[in-house]
Short mmCIF file of C-alpha atoms in Angstrom, two decimals:
data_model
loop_
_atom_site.label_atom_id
_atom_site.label_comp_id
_atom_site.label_asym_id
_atom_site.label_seq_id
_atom_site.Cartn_x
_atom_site.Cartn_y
_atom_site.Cartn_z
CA UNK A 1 0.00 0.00 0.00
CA UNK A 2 3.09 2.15 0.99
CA UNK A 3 4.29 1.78 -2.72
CA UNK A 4 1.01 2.21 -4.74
CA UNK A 5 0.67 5.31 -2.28
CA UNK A 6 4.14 6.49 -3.52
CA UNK A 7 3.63 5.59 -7.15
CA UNK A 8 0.13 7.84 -6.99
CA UNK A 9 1.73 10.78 -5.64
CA UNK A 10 5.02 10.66 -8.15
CA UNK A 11 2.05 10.20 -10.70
CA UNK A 12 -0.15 12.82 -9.52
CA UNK A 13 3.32 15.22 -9.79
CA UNK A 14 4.25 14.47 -13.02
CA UNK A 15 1.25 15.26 -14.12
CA UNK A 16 0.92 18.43 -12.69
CA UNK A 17 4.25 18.90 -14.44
CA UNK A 18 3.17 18.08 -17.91
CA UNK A 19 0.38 20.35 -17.31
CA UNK A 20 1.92 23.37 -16.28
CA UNK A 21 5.02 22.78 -19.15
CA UNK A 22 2.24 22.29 -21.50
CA UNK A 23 0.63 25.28 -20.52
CA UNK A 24 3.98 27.31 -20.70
CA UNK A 25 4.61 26.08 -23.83
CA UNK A 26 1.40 27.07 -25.43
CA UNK A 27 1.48 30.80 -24.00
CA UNK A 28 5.02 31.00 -25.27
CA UNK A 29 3.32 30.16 -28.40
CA UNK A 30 0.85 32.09 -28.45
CA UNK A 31 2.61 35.25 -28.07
CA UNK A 32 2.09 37.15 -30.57
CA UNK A 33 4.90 38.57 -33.21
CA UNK A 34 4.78 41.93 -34.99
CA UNK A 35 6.53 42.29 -37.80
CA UNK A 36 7.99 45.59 -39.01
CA UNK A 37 9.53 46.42 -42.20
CA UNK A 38 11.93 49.24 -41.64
CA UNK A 39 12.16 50.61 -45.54
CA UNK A 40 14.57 53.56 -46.96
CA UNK A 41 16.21 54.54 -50.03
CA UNK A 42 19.64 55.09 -48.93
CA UNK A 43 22.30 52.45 -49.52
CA UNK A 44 23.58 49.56 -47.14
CA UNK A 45 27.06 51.50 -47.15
CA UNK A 46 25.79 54.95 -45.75
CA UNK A 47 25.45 55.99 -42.15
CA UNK A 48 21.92 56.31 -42.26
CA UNK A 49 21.34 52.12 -43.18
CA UNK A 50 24.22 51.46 -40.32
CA UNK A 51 22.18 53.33 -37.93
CA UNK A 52 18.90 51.27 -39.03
CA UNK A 53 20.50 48.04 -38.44
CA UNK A 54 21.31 49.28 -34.68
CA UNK A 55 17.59 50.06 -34.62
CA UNK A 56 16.79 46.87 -35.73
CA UNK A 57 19.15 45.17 -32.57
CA UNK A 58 17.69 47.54 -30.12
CA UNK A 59 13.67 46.93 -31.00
CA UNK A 60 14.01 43.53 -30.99
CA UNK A 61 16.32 43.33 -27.52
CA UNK A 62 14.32 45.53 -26.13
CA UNK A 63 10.78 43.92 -26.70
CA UNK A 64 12.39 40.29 -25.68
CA UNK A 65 11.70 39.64 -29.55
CA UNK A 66 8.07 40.74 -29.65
CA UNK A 67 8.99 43.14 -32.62
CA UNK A 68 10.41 41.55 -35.44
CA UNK A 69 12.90 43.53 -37.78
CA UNK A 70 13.21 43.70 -41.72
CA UNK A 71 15.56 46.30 -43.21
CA UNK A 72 15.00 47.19 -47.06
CA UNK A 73 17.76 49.50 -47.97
CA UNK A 74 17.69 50.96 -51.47
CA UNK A 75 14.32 51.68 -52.62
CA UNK A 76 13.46 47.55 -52.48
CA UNK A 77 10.06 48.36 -51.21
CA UNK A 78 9.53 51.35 -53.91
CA UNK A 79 10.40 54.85 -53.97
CA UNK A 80 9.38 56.98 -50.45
CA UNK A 81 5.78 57.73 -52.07
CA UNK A 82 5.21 53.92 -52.31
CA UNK A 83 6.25 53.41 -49.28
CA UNK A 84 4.14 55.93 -47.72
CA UNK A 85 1.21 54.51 -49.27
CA UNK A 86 1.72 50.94 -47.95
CA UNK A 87 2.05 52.79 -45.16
CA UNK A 88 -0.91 54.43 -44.97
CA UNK A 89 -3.18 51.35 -46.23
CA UNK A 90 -1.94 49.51 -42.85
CA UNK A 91 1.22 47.51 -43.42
CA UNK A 92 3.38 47.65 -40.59
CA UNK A 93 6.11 49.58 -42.80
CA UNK A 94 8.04 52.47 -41.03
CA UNK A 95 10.24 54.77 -43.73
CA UNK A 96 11.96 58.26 -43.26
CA UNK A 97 10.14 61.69 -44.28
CA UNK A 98 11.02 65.09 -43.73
CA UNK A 99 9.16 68.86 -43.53
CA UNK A 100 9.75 69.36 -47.55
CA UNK A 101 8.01 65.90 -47.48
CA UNK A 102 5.08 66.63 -45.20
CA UNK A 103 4.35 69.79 -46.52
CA UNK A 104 3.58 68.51 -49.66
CA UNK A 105 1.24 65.84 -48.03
CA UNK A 106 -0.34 69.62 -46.93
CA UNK A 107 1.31 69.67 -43.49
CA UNK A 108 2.07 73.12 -44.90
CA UNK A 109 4.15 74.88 -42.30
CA UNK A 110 6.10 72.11 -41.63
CA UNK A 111 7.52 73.54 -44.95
CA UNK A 112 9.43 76.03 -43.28
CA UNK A 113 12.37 74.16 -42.14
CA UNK A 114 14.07 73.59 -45.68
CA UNK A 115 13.90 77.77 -45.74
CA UNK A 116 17.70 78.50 -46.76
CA UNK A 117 20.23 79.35 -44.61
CA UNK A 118 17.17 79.66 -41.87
CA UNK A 119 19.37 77.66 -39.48
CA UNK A 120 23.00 78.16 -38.23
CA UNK A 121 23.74 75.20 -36.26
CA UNK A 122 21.66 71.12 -35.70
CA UNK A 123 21.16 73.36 -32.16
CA UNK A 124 18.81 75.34 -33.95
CA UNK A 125 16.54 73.21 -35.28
CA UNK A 126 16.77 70.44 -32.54
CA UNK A 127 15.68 73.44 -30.52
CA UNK A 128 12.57 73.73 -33.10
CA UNK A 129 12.25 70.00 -32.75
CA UNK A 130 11.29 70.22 -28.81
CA UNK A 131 9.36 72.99 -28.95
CA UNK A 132 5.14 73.12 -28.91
CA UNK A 133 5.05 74.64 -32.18
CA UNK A 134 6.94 71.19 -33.93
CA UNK A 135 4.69 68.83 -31.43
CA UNK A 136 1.77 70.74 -33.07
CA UNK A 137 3.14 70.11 -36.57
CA UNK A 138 3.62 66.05 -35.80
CA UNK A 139 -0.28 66.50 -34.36
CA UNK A 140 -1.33 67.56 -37.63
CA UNK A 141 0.72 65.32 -39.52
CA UNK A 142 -1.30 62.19 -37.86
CA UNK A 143 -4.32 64.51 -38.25
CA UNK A 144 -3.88 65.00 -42.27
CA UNK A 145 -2.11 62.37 -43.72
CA UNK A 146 -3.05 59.05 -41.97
CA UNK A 147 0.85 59.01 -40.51
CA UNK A 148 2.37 58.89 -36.99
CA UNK A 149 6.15 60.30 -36.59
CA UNK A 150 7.37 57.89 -34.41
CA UNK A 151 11.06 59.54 -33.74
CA UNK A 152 12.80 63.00 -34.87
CA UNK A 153 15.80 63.12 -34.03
CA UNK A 154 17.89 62.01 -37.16
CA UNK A 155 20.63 63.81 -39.09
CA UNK A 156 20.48 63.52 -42.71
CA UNK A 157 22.83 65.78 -43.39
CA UNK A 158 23.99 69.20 -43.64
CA UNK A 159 23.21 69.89 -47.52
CA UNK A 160 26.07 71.73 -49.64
CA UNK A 161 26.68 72.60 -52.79
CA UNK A 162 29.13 71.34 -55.45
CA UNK A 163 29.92 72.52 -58.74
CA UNK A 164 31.82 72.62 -62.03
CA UNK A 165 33.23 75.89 -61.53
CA UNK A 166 34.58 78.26 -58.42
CA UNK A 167 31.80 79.82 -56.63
CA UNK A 168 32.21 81.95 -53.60
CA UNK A 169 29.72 84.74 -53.22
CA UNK A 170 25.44 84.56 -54.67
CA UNK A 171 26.59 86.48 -57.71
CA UNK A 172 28.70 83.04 -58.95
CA UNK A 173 25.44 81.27 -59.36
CA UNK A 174 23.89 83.57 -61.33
CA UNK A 175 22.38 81.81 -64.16
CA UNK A 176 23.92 77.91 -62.89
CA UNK A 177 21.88 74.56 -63.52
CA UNK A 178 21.76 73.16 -60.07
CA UNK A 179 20.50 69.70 -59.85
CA UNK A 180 17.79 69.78 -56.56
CA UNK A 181 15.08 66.90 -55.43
CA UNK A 182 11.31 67.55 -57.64
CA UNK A 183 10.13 69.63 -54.67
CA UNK A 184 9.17 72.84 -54.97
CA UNK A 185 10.40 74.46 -51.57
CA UNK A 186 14.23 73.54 -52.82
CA UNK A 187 13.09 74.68 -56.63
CA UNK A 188 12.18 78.05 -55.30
CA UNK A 189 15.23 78.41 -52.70
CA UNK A 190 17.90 77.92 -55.36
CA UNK A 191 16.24 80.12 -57.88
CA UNK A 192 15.85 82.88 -55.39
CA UNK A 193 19.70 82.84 -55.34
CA UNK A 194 19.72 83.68 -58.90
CA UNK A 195 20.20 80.10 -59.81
CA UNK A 196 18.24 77.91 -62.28
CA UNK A 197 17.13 74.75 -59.75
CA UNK A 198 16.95 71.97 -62.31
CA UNK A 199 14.95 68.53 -60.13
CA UNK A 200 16.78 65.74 -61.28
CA UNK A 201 16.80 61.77 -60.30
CA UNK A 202 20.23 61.56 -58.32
CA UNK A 203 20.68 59.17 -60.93
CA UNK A 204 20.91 60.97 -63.56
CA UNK A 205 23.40 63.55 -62.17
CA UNK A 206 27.06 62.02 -63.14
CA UNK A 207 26.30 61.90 -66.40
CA UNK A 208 24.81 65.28 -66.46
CA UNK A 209 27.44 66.57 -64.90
CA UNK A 210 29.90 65.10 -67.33
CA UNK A 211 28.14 66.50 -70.42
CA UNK A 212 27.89 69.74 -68.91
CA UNK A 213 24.09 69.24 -69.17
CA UNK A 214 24.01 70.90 -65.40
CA UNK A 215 26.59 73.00 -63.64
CA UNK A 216 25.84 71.32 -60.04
CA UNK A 217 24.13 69.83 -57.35
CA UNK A 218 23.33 70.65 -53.69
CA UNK A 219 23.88 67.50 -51.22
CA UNK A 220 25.46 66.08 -48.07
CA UNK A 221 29.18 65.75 -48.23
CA UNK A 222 28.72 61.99 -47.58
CA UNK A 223 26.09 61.73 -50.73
CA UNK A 224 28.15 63.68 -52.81
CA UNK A 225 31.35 61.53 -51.79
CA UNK A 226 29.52 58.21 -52.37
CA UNK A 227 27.95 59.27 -55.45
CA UNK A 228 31.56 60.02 -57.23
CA UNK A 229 30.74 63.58 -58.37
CA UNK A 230 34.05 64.88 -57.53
CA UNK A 231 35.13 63.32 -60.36
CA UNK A 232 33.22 65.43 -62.20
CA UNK A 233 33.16 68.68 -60.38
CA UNK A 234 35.56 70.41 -57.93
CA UNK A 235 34.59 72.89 -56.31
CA UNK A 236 32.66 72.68 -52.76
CA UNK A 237 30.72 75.33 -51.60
CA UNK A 238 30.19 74.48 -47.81
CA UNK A 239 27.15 77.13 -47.59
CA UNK A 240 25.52 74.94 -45.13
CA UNK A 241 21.73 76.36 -46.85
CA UNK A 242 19.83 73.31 -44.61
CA UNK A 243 20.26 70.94 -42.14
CA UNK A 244 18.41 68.26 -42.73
CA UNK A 245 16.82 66.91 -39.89
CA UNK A 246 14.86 63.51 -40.62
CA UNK A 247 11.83 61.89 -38.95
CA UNK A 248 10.61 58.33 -38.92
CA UNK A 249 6.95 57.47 -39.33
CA UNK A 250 3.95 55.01 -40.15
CA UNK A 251 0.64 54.96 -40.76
CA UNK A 252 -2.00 55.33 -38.15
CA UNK A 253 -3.59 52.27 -38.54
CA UNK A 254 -0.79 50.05 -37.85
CA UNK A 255 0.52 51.96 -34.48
CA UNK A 256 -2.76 52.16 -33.05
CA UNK A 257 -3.07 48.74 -33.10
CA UNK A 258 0.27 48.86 -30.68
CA UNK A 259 0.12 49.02 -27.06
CA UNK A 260 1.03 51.89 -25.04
CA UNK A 261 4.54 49.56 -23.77
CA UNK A 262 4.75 48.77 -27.79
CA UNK A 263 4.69 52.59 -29.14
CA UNK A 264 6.76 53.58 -26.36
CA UNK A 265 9.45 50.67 -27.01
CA UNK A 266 9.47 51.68 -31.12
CA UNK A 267 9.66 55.61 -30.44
CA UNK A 268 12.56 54.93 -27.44
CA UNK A 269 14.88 52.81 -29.61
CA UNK A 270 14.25 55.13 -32.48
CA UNK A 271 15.56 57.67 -30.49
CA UNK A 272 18.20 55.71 -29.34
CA UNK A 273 19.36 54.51 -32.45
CA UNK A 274 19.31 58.37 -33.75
CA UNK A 275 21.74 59.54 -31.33
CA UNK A 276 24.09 56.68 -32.95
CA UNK A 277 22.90 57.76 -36.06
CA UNK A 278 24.06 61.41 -35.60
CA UNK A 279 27.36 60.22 -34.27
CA UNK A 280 28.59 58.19 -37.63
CA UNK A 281 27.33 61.03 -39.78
CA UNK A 282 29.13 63.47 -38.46
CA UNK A 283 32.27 60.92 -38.41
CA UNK A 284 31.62 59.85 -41.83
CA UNK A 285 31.26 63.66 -42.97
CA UNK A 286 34.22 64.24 -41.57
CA UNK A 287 35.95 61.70 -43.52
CA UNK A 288 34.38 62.21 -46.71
CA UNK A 289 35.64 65.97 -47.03
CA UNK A 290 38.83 64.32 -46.48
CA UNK A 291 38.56 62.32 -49.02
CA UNK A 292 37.30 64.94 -51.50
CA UNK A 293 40.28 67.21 -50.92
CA UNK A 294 42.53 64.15 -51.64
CA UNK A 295 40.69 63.43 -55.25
CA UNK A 296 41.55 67.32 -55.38
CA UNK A 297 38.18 69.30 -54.66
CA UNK A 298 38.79 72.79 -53.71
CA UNK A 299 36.54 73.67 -51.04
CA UNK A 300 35.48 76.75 -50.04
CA UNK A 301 34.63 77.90 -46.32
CA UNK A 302 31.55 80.14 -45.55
CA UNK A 303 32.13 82.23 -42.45
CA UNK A 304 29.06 83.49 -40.55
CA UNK A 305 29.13 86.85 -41.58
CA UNK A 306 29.40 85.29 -45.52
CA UNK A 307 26.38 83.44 -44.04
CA UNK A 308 24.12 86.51 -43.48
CA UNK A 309 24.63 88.01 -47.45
CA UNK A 310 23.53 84.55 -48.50
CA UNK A 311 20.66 84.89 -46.40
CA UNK A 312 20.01 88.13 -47.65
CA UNK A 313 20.74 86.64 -51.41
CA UNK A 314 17.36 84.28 -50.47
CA UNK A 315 15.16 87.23 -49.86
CA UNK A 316 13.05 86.48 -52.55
CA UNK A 317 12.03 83.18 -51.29
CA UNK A 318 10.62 84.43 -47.74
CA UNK A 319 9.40 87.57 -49.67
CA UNK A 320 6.51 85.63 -50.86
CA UNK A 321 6.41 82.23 -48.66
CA UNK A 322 3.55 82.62 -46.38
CA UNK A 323 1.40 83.21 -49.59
CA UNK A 324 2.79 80.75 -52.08
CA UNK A 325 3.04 78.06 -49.40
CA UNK A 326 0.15 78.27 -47.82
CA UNK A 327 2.09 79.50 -44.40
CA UNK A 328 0.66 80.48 -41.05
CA UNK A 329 1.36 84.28 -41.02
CA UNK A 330 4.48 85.32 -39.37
CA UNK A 331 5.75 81.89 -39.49
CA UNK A 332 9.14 82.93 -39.76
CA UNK A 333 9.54 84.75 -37.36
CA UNK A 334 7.82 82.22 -34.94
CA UNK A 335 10.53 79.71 -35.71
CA UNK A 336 13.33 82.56 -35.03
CA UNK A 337 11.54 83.25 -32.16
CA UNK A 338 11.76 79.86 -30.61
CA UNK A 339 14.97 79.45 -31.88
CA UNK A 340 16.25 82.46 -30.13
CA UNK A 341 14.77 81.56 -26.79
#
């Protein structure tokens, strides 16, 4: 009896055991597995798809492998339009947009901050970036275009300008084809420097170069490295007309179906992996003026003061902003304003 008591009892145990393990088992199981597509048009080789891949490592450490990570470098989902409208019909696709971007989705104001030479410093516009007035602007964004910014905080790049011959004051582009994206905000901002913006595929620019088709391009020093153009033009005009700064966003329907542990897990470790971001650009920057000078660019220095006639060059384009754009009145100097505080 002693042994058939036993025998029950070691019985009785394991099958509480197989019970609970089974039960384990099937919650581990069960848990569910969002999968996010993480989709750009920047190469694997450029700072920007190095700091994606730490995003990647952080989202998916951090939500003990709840989020699941692809990266698409190089337009392999479609160009940033396509994207945006997987986006916005619910696939759980993030990509990168910026004001230029937004504004033409009719976030109008958010125009403002590709307005030449309108910053000085990534202080300036990270200052913008905390402030009520850009909260407002991400508000209106989810508001007006289906989309949720899910992180600010990444550098693009500070955008120069390079060209076939020597330019050093407005005058010197008199009259030049300068390659820009097909958006009107950096259309009208070259031309008001006397310039004739030509939007161009980046594609397409070597060649034109080469045949003397255009006369130059405005870019970050890393694109512009990268891309080879030095081989067709040196000189570098370091005018500094906009830094770029870059958000990251979705559509609504996908991060509303997120909890409030989820969005606060994706927007943290976008953050996170922006600060990284921001580091290697400004390394790789670095290092690809370096290289341009050795392939024998000649690049040219713009002081401050050499900053405010360019600024004054660009009158034109803030002359008649707030009408053609569709601007809050006195936007301008709102942003100043807040920059100044």
């Amino acid at each position: 009896k002693t042994m058939r008591r036993r025998y029950y009892i070691v019985a009785v145990c394991l099958l509480v055991m197989s019970f609970l393990l089974t039960a384990c088992g099937g919650k581990e199981k069960d848990k569910k597995v969002i999968h996010i597509q993480i989709a750009y048009e920047n190469n694997t080789d450029e700072p920007l798809s190095k700091a994606c891949e730490k995003w990647k490592e952080l989202l998916e450490e951090k939500s003990n492998g709840e989020f699941q990570v692809d990266l698409y470098p190089s337009s392999q989902l479609g160009t940033k339009n396509d994207i945006i409208n997987q986006a916005i019909a619910g696939d759980s696709v993030i990509t990168l947009a910026n004001g230029a971007f937004y504004s033409d989705l009719g976030v109008k104001d958010f125009g403002v901050v590709f307005a030449p030479y309108l910053f000085r410093s990534w202080d300036d516009i990270e200052k913008l970036a905390q402030s009520d007035w850009w909260e407002k602007q991400e508000q209106n964004v989810k508001n007006q275009t289906g989309l949720t910014i899910v992180g600010k905080n990444w550098h693009y790049g500070v955008r120069n300008t390079l060209t076939r011959k020597k330019v050093e004051s407005p005058s010197d582009l008199k009259g030049k084809k300068i390659r820009v994206p097909s958006n009107l905000l950096q259309v009208d901002s070259i031309n008001a420097l006397g310039a004739a913006a030509t939007p161009m595929s980046l594609g397409d620019v070597y060649t034109s170069l080469q045949q003397g088709t255009i006369d130059g391009l405005e870019n970050p020093i890393t694109v512009i490295e990268s891309g080879k153009y030095q081989e067709v033009a040196k000189y570098l005009l370091l005018d500094a007309h906009i830094y770029d700064l870059t958000t990251w966003c979705c559509g609504d329907e996908f991060y509303n179906s997120l909890s409030e542990k989820q969005k606060k897990i994706l927007t943290e470790t976008c953050e996170e992996a922006g600060v990284y971001n921001n580091e290697i650009v400004e390394k790789a920057e670095a290092q690809s003026l370096k290289e341009l000078e050795k392939e024998g660019v000649k690049v040219q220095e713009v002081s401050d003061e050499e900053k405010d006639e360019w600024e004054k060059a660009s009158e034109s384009f803030y002359k008649n902003a707030e009408k053609k754009y569709g601007w809050t009145p006195n936007l301008i100097e709102t942003v100043k304003s807040i920059i100044k505080e």
